[in-house]
XYZ file of C-alpha atoms in Angstrom:
548
model
C 76.323 105.776 131.261
C 78.183 103.905 133.389
C 79.588 105.706 136.966
C 83.262 106.946 136.993
C 85.443 104.836 139.384
C 88.349 105.586 141.762
C 90.398 104.767 138.911
C 88.740 106.888 135.990
C 89.280 109.853 137.992
C 93.355 109.083 138.223
C 92.496 108.508 134.290
C 91.393 111.921 133.955
C 94.011 113.790 135.341
C 96.993 111.959 134.053
C 94.840 111.813 130.309
C 94.172 115.930 131.399
C 97.976 116.006 130.733
C 99.020 113.638 128.294
C 96.375 115.844 125.936
C 97.607 119.077 126.519
C 101.348 117.450 125.911
C 100.399 115.971 122.831
C 98.245 119.486 121.459
C 101.312 120.969 121.415
C 103.699 118.179 120.099
C 101.259 116.207 117.590
C 102.920 116.531 113.858
C 100.754 116.311 110.521
C 96.608 117.108 110.451
C 94.804 119.128 112.688
C 93.466 117.070 115.483
C 89.811 118.587 114.594
C 90.077 116.942 111.332
C 91.623 113.310 112.624
C 89.432 110.525 112.738
C 89.507 108.105 115.856
C 89.759 104.521 116.058
C 88.276 101.594 117.259
C 90.395 98.823 116.982
C 88.201 95.665 118.229
C 90.209 92.079 118.957
C 88.085 89.041 119.607
C 90.169 86.160 120.994
C 89.883 82.983 119.199
C 86.930 84.081 116.964
C 86.995 82.056 113.623
C 83.848 84.026 110.976
C 81.216 81.721 112.245
C 79.231 85.016 112.189
C 75.661 86.105 110.790
C 77.441 88.323 108.245
C 79.568 84.930 106.965
C 77.215 83.539 105.861
C 76.658 80.952 109.021
C 73.349 81.049 109.284
C 72.951 79.073 113.039
C 74.934 81.547 114.521
C 73.210 84.966 116.740
C 75.329 87.776 116.099
C 73.484 90.519 115.217
C 75.382 93.057 116.275
C 78.383 92.512 114.848
C 76.874 92.009 111.890
C 75.192 95.065 112.021
C 78.714 96.386 112.072
C 79.269 94.322 109.150
C 76.734 96.815 107.141
C 78.249 99.312 107.448
C 81.741 98.171 106.224
C 83.891 96.801 104.269
C 83.989 92.852 104.697
C 86.824 90.938 103.617
C 85.461 87.185 103.352
C 89.154 86.334 103.209
C 91.779 87.101 105.478
C 94.187 85.447 106.510
C 96.357 85.282 109.894
C 100.109 84.814 109.555
C 100.422 81.771 112.960
C 97.229 80.581 114.443
C 98.512 80.877 118.047
C 98.055 84.291 120.043
C 101.134 86.085 121.020
C 103.024 85.516 117.416
C 99.681 86.968 115.551
C 99.528 89.582 117.653
C 103.268 90.555 117.434
C 102.920 90.159 113.969
C 99.850 92.186 112.638
C 100.351 94.836 115.936
C 104.230 95.587 114.237
C 103.712 94.611 110.643
C 106.433 91.878 110.577
C 106.581 88.295 109.410
C 106.834 85.865 112.751
C 110.291 85.233 110.458
C 110.873 89.049 111.088
C 109.747 89.120 115.026
C 111.036 85.590 115.453
C 108.057 84.457 118.366
C 106.706 81.512 117.137
C 106.131 81.079 121.024
C 105.020 82.875 124.269
C 108.950 83.306 125.130
C 110.558 86.128 123.993
C 110.419 90.109 123.046
C 110.725 91.676 119.799
C 112.503 94.920 120.993
C 115.117 92.027 122.468
C 115.298 89.223 120.797
C 114.622 90.406 116.815
C 114.623 94.074 116.820
C 112.808 97.255 118.150
C 110.145 97.304 115.936
C 107.340 100.141 116.000
C 103.746 99.060 116.444
C 101.118 100.438 115.597
C 99.488 102.437 118.929
C 103.433 103.491 119.070
C 102.721 105.243 115.510
C 99.588 106.955 116.066
C 100.559 107.779 119.435
C 103.682 109.384 117.893
C 101.267 111.397 115.480
C 99.050 112.829 118.287
C 96.718 110.296 118.871
C 96.293 108.947 122.866
C 96.492 105.348 123.019
C 94.462 103.149 124.955
C 94.527 99.232 126.086
C 91.328 97.408 126.853
C 92.258 94.017 127.826
C 93.454 91.787 125.639
C 95.167 93.325 122.728
C 99.081 92.523 122.982
C 99.394 88.702 124.678
C 100.439 89.130 128.203
C 103.338 88.337 129.662
C 106.917 88.066 128.142
C 105.952 88.585 124.636
C 104.591 91.855 125.229
C 107.314 92.503 128.465
C 105.302 92.439 131.204
C 103.904 95.391 129.767
C 101.977 95.203 127.097
C 104.707 97.126 125.403
C 104.666 99.964 127.215
C 105.311 103.144 127.635
C 105.723 102.286 123.920
C 102.535 101.248 122.312
C 100.054 103.247 125.180
C 99.861 106.963 126.524
C 98.653 105.364 129.950
C 99.160 101.677 131.446
C 96.704 99.187 129.512
C 93.677 98.058 131.290
C 92.728 94.100 132.438
C 90.146 93.340 134.006
C 90.255 92.142 137.630
C 87.967 89.037 136.919
C 90.417 88.141 134.756
C 92.412 85.584 137.201
C 89.775 83.744 137.301
C 89.036 81.913 134.218
C 91.296 79.012 134.498
C 90.307 78.370 138.514
C 87.512 76.150 139.654
C 84.778 78.128 138.943
C 82.380 76.485 136.676
C 79.525 74.422 138.536
C 79.435 71.071 137.849
C 76.214 67.850 137.701
C 77.862 66.938 140.380
C 77.714 70.332 142.434
C 80.829 70.978 142.985
C 83.153 73.976 141.128
C 85.483 72.598 138.736
C 88.093 74.083 136.338
C 85.791 72.965 132.852
C 86.107 73.447 129.224
C 82.509 73.928 129.102
C 81.533 76.576 131.841
C 78.458 78.755 131.511
C 78.000 80.009 134.567
C 75.273 82.343 136.318
C 77.149 85.368 136.486
C 75.907 86.491 140.156
C 77.971 83.780 141.790
C 81.128 83.779 140.039
C 84.096 85.897 141.635
C 83.453 89.738 141.566
C 80.064 89.125 140.135
C 81.586 90.044 137.040
C 82.765 88.524 133.869
C 86.558 89.777 132.013
C 84.610 90.563 128.753
C 81.614 93.022 130.962
C 84.447 94.866 132.801
C 86.379 95.334 129.439
C 83.232 96.469 127.687
C 82.552 98.849 130.823
C 85.969 100.841 131.082
C 86.064 101.008 127.414
C 83.076 102.851 127.212
C 84.457 104.785 130.420
C 87.268 105.819 128.280
C 84.924 106.910 125.159
C 83.119 108.927 127.517
C 86.488 110.735 128.294
C 87.576 111.028 124.777
C 84.796 112.551 123.820
C 85.828 115.800 125.799
C 89.634 115.509 124.880
C 90.889 117.883 121.813
C 93.095 115.453 121.168
C 92.298 111.520 119.035
C 91.969 109.015 120.140
C 93.183 104.770 118.981
C 91.335 102.355 121.388
C 92.215 98.895 121.284
C 89.360 96.604 122.894
C 90.879 92.591 123.370
C 87.627 90.505 124.268
C 88.317 87.353 126.016
C 86.040 85.260 124.804
C 85.272 82.617 122.380
C 88.589 81.909 123.652
C 88.726 78.508 126.042
C 87.609 77.567 128.517
C 83.889 78.458 127.645
C 82.949 80.206 130.308
C 80.216 82.904 129.553
C 76.636 83.507 130.636
C 74.482 79.983 131.333
C 71.761 82.435 129.626
C 73.520 82.152 125.948
C 73.003 77.769 126.066
C 69.398 79.171 125.144
C 70.191 80.697 121.753
C 71.705 76.575 120.771
C 69.768 74.419 121.433
C 71.605 70.648 121.322
C 69.276 69.025 119.309
C 70.293 71.746 116.446
C 74.008 71.493 116.672
C 75.262 69.254 113.890
C 78.941 67.841 114.308
C 81.982 69.917 111.745
C 81.493 67.984 108.447
C 84.945 66.474 108.524
C 85.205 65.658 111.808
C 87.742 62.784 110.880
C 91.501 62.526 110.790
C 92.129 63.160 107.022
C 94.067 59.934 105.706
C 97.075 61.551 103.673
C 96.910 64.247 106.575
C 100.856 64.040 107.368
C 101.714 63.050 111.041
C 103.346 66.686 111.334
C 100.110 68.591 110.439
C 98.410 66.916 112.992
C 97.540 69.180 116.171
C 96.688 66.970 119.296
C 94.842 69.601 121.507
C 96.737 68.955 124.959
C 95.803 72.193 126.227
C 91.437 71.507 126.491
C 92.623 67.837 127.438
C 94.058 69.841 130.755
C 90.262 70.335 131.674
C 88.403 68.310 134.407
C 85.268 67.428 132.111
C 87.400 66.650 129.304
C 90.092 64.571 131.812
C 86.468 62.564 132.705
C 86.435 61.045 129.346
C 89.709 59.463 129.000
C 90.257 59.711 125.719
C 93.379 58.468 123.697
C 96.243 60.308 122.851
C 97.178 61.818 120.134
C 94.101 61.503 118.004
C 90.941 61.137 120.620
C 87.845 61.195 119.089
C 85.972 63.324 121.370
C 82.799 61.161 121.876
C 79.525 62.778 119.247
C 77.252 64.086 122.663
C 80.659 65.673 123.573
C 81.416 67.001 120.374
C 77.753 68.530 120.404
C 78.281 70.292 123.517
C 82.306 71.843 122.743
C 80.247 73.016 119.194
C 77.437 75.100 121.593
C 79.853 76.482 124.112
C 81.778 78.123 121.351
C 78.880 79.599 119.260
C 77.229 81.059 122.864
C 80.515 82.521 123.776
C 80.481 83.672 120.054
C 76.523 85.371 120.920
C 77.732 86.849 124.364
C 80.598 88.240 123.385
C 78.830 90.472 119.739
C 76.140 91.579 123.044
C 79.876 92.997 124.273
C 80.863 94.831 121.245
C 77.296 95.754 120.732
C 77.006 97.520 124.149
C 80.301 99.531 123.006
C 79.446 100.293 119.391
C 75.813 101.429 121.017
C 77.663 104.490 123.250
C 80.002 105.022 120.357
C 76.275 106.157 118.811
C 75.205 108.015 122.180
C 78.470 109.910 122.236
C 77.973 110.875 118.869
C 81.935 109.713 118.079
C 80.599 107.898 115.379
C 80.888 109.894 112.572
C 84.515 110.679 113.746
C 85.905 107.003 114.641
C 86.856 104.570 111.985
C 86.325 101.170 113.741
C 87.540 97.863 112.645
C 86.735 94.246 113.523
C 89.452 91.374 113.306
C 90.501 88.035 115.689
C 94.423 86.659 115.901
C 92.762 83.732 114.168
C 90.442 80.960 114.175
C 89.638 77.845 116.077
C 88.652 74.023 115.056
C 85.271 72.953 115.942
C 85.856 69.273 115.162
C 87.411 69.683 111.690
C 89.706 66.989 110.808
C 89.408 66.078 114.450
C 91.082 68.986 115.761
C 89.594 71.175 118.572
C 92.426 74.058 118.776
C 94.021 76.627 116.686
C 97.803 75.394 116.251
C 97.191 74.551 112.274
C 97.782 76.154 108.854
C 94.654 74.973 107.847
C 91.722 77.294 106.449
C 89.361 76.633 109.413
C 92.825 77.990 112.288
C 94.439 80.555 109.872
C 90.727 82.768 108.272
C 89.255 85.620 110.870
C 86.673 87.977 110.095
C 87.778 91.254 108.789
C 85.429 94.466 108.748
C 86.516 97.988 108.379
C 83.861 100.835 109.102
C 85.463 104.146 107.918
C 82.579 107.427 108.598
C 81.789 108.398 104.751
C 83.794 106.291 102.965
C 82.414 102.656 103.719
C 78.718 104.236 104.586
C 77.277 107.769 104.720
C 78.107 110.249 107.777
C 74.912 109.744 110.153
C 72.360 112.333 110.196
C 71.806 114.363 113.184
C 69.895 111.903 115.404
C 70.545 109.324 113.674
C 71.724 105.827 115.210
C 74.147 103.353 113.262
C 74.798 101.288 115.956
C 71.525 100.279 118.051
C 71.954 97.509 120.276
C 70.189 94.868 119.283
C 69.227 92.060 121.862
C 70.436 88.599 120.086
C 67.502 86.672 122.182
C 64.855 89.256 119.981
C 63.639 85.875 117.461
C 61.879 89.446 115.406
C 65.301 90.970 114.474
C 65.802 90.792 111.128
C 69.391 89.319 109.724
C 71.611 91.528 108.103
C 73.690 92.001 105.027
C 76.863 92.843 104.935
C 78.175 95.868 103.819
C 79.962 96.220 100.853
C 82.161 93.014 100.251
C 85.946 92.435 98.881
C 86.994 88.897 97.712
C 90.531 89.496 97.408
C 92.516 87.449 99.762
C 94.464 89.815 102.466
C 96.681 89.462 105.545
C 96.563 90.478 108.947
C 99.963 92.166 107.899
C 97.762 94.637 106.306
C 95.923 96.238 109.532
C 98.884 99.040 110.061
C 99.119 100.109 107.146
C 95.810 100.409 105.846
C 94.669 101.678 109.272
C 97.198 104.886 109.036
C 96.437 105.372 105.600
C 92.628 105.340 106.963
C 93.750 107.845 108.948
C 95.537 110.207 106.640
C 98.524 109.171 108.082
C 102.030 108.427 106.004
C 101.785 105.246 105.318
C 105.091 103.498 106.508
C 107.582 101.949 103.387
C 107.838 98.715 102.344
C 110.587 97.558 104.260
C 113.576 96.325 102.946
C 115.475 92.585 103.033
C 116.074 92.140 105.875
C 114.741 94.973 108.210
C 115.471 93.596 111.866
C 117.513 96.931 111.455
C 114.523 99.013 110.449
C 112.547 100.556 113.241
C 108.984 101.715 110.918
C 108.430 99.504 107.798
C 105.544 97.423 106.902
C 105.295 93.400 105.115
C 102.222 93.655 104.352
C 99.976 95.029 101.663
C 98.264 98.871 101.843
C 94.594 97.891 101.227
C 93.181 101.364 100.742
C 92.405 100.968 97.050
C 90.088 98.586 98.569
C 87.739 101.637 99.815
C 87.818 103.330 96.283
C 84.561 102.228 95.633
C 82.991 102.395 92.709
C 80.575 105.528 91.531
C 78.298 104.205 88.775
C 78.267 99.939 88.692
C 79.153 99.457 85.631
C 82.594 100.848 86.308
C 85.870 98.102 86.702
C 86.369 96.933 89.681
C 89.478 97.677 91.824
C 91.724 94.287 91.836
C 95.008 92.933 93.162
C 97.931 91.593 91.108
C 97.423 88.077 90.982
C 100.730 87.840 92.130
C 99.657 89.813 95.446
C 96.456 87.444 95.889
C 98.379 85.646 98.192
C 97.996 84.792 101.806
C 101.138 82.995 103.817
C 101.070 81.309 107.192
C 103.261 79.224 109.155
C 103.311 76.594 112.334
C 106.201 75.483 113.947
C 106.564 71.252 115.471
C 108.709 69.948 117.738
C 109.281 66.302 116.010
C 107.329 64.335 112.489
C 104.572 63.304 115.318
C 102.479 64.194 117.406
C 103.991 64.682 120.666
C 102.513 66.504 124.101
C 104.285 70.182 123.060
C 103.517 69.445 119.005
C 100.847 72.611 120.309
C 102.869 74.788 121.481
C 106.826 74.244 121.210
C 109.134 76.632 123.014
C 111.836 77.884 120.654
C 114.725 75.801 121.488
C 112.429 72.604 120.563
C 110.960 73.640 116.744
C 112.677 71.035 114.296
C 110.253 71.869 111.756
C 108.412 75.125 110.528
C 105.139 74.295 107.769
C 105.595 77.488 105.697
C 101.967 77.609 103.892
C 100.667 79.448 101.458
C 97.389 80.511 100.221
C 96.058 81.347 96.908
C 92.668 82.012 95.958
C 93.027 78.466 94.119
C 94.593 76.206 96.450
C 96.437 75.501 99.983
C 100.180 74.739 99.541
C 101.993 73.665 102.804
C 105.159 72.187 103.251
C 107.182 71.072 106.357
C 111.205 71.386 106.659
C 113.955 71.523 108.770
C 114.170 74.281 111.022
C 117.064 75.562 113.020
C 116.065 77.541 115.712
C 119.470 79.076 116.800
C 119.824 80.651 113.592
C 116.096 80.616 113.159
C 116.955 79.371 109.250
C 114.480 77.127 107.550
C 115.756 74.489 105.230
C 114.455 73.385 102.092
C 115.902 71.253 100.886
C 115.162 69.444 103.609
C 111.770 68.609 103.131
C 109.692 66.213 105.806
C 106.181 66.265 104.654
C 104.067 68.398 102.558
C 100.238 69.003 101.757
C 98.244 70.365 98.555
C 94.463 70.956 98.643
C 92.525 72.498 95.261
C 90.145 75.437 96.900
C 87.275 74.042 94.316
C 87.014 70.234 94.930
C 88.091 70.421 98.214
C 87.354 73.601 100.088
C 87.327 71.414 103.433
C 90.829 70.689 102.835
C 90.366 66.522 103.691
C 92.116 65.476 100.812
C 96.035 66.279 100.420
C 97.453 65.475 96.733
C 100.818 66.965 98.013
C 102.123 63.054 96.937
C 100.305 63.143 94.019
C 101.483 65.858 92.525
C 104.782 65.600 93.331
C 105.061 68.984 95.663
C 108.039 70.612 94.436
C 105.856 71.997 91.600
C 104.764 74.910 93.465
C 106.389 78.057 93.154
C 107.893 78.906 96.612
C 109.083 81.758 94.617
C 106.529 83.678 95.684
C 107.102 83.306 99.453
C 107.799 86.764 100.756
């Protein structure tokens, strides 16, 4: 195990006092019976994983977790950008309730004093701990990761995080650059480490401390990669030779795509290696050889993060905590790798809103480990002899990240927060997402009928703001004051339907009689969402009464 640091000694002293107070104040189940929670959030991770049938990706440790988990095949974020998505699923409220569509407001001040998942666990006797990127840092979490409401101790951020966007990428000219593509020799970077490595080390230290605590813990670990820049140990490139990397299956901007629906991926254009390509704005295109390099680095970043998840889960095993800890792995949203000619999130397409989501629940999704048995032994992604692992149990129903709050509460044996009234700005504790607990009621006999949701509930909602009808410099991330249009999107098992309507940012009101554009894609015949038939269907015939 890792040696303790001076900061950890301080942590031990503080933790002792925190746990002592919790033991006397904790309501509900006894601490001995309570399940711990390990929530792993991977930034910008689309379901490009072996357990989601992507045969190119080497993700053996996440695949191993999936083999012991309930894996949701069709989970969707509520807005495909970091801060709004994270505030949404951590509070269990939609962006129209948190009123956060950008990065520049704190929901407790501008919307309502809404409880968060870690706050709820903290109020129910848990020690709650944050490592890495859990809340988006900055104004949207009050420059404090929502402390002291959500966390028992101040959130941990890796010291090497400050170098992420600096000139640390060695270019072909031998000079250091601020590039998009940034494979590095870890020994040569500032501090000789990377943020996600530091987060894993800190999370393991916390697990070691919590092992001897009488209080249950809620530990959230947020990994930075594969968020841009693609700054990762260069050896992971070897897993993805360029000759094996294909372009996206639909690399062209679809002919029927409304201009308002397109995002011009301005953030990657600011990187030095992309600037050198002298791409036209807003539609590009990126040269084919550079497209392959972007995809290679994204996949390599995924495999790098997989090793960090593997080390973390292996430590959970070694500390004999796997039999008493619920493990959840998910992402805040996906990322387009050339699909529709886009290289970012910032849209309502499946490729940016669909996320991995899996729950390991000891004794439910997998048998309790026997004495000495390891559920999560570390697997080296470079070991070609390792066999691909099949996911454990799977659910195909459409679900939303909003469901994390009620589902985690229920799995931990806490009271599930009630459904929110409309409006709910005055209600501190409620949830707008479905409780997914019925998906964990597995059939005892194979012939038993499966549990299915009400077809009306098999809907996932997403939304994205725009400042104008055509792509411009701030189309990807408009500030609240500049939002003129909101794209509301319904995803069902059969179709994705999006309508772009007028929006008043002062009143937070959408005007559904002011339709700027629409999109309609049928899943069976157009799974990549390239052929917009909205105008053929006259759009408005679809049921907007389904909106929550």
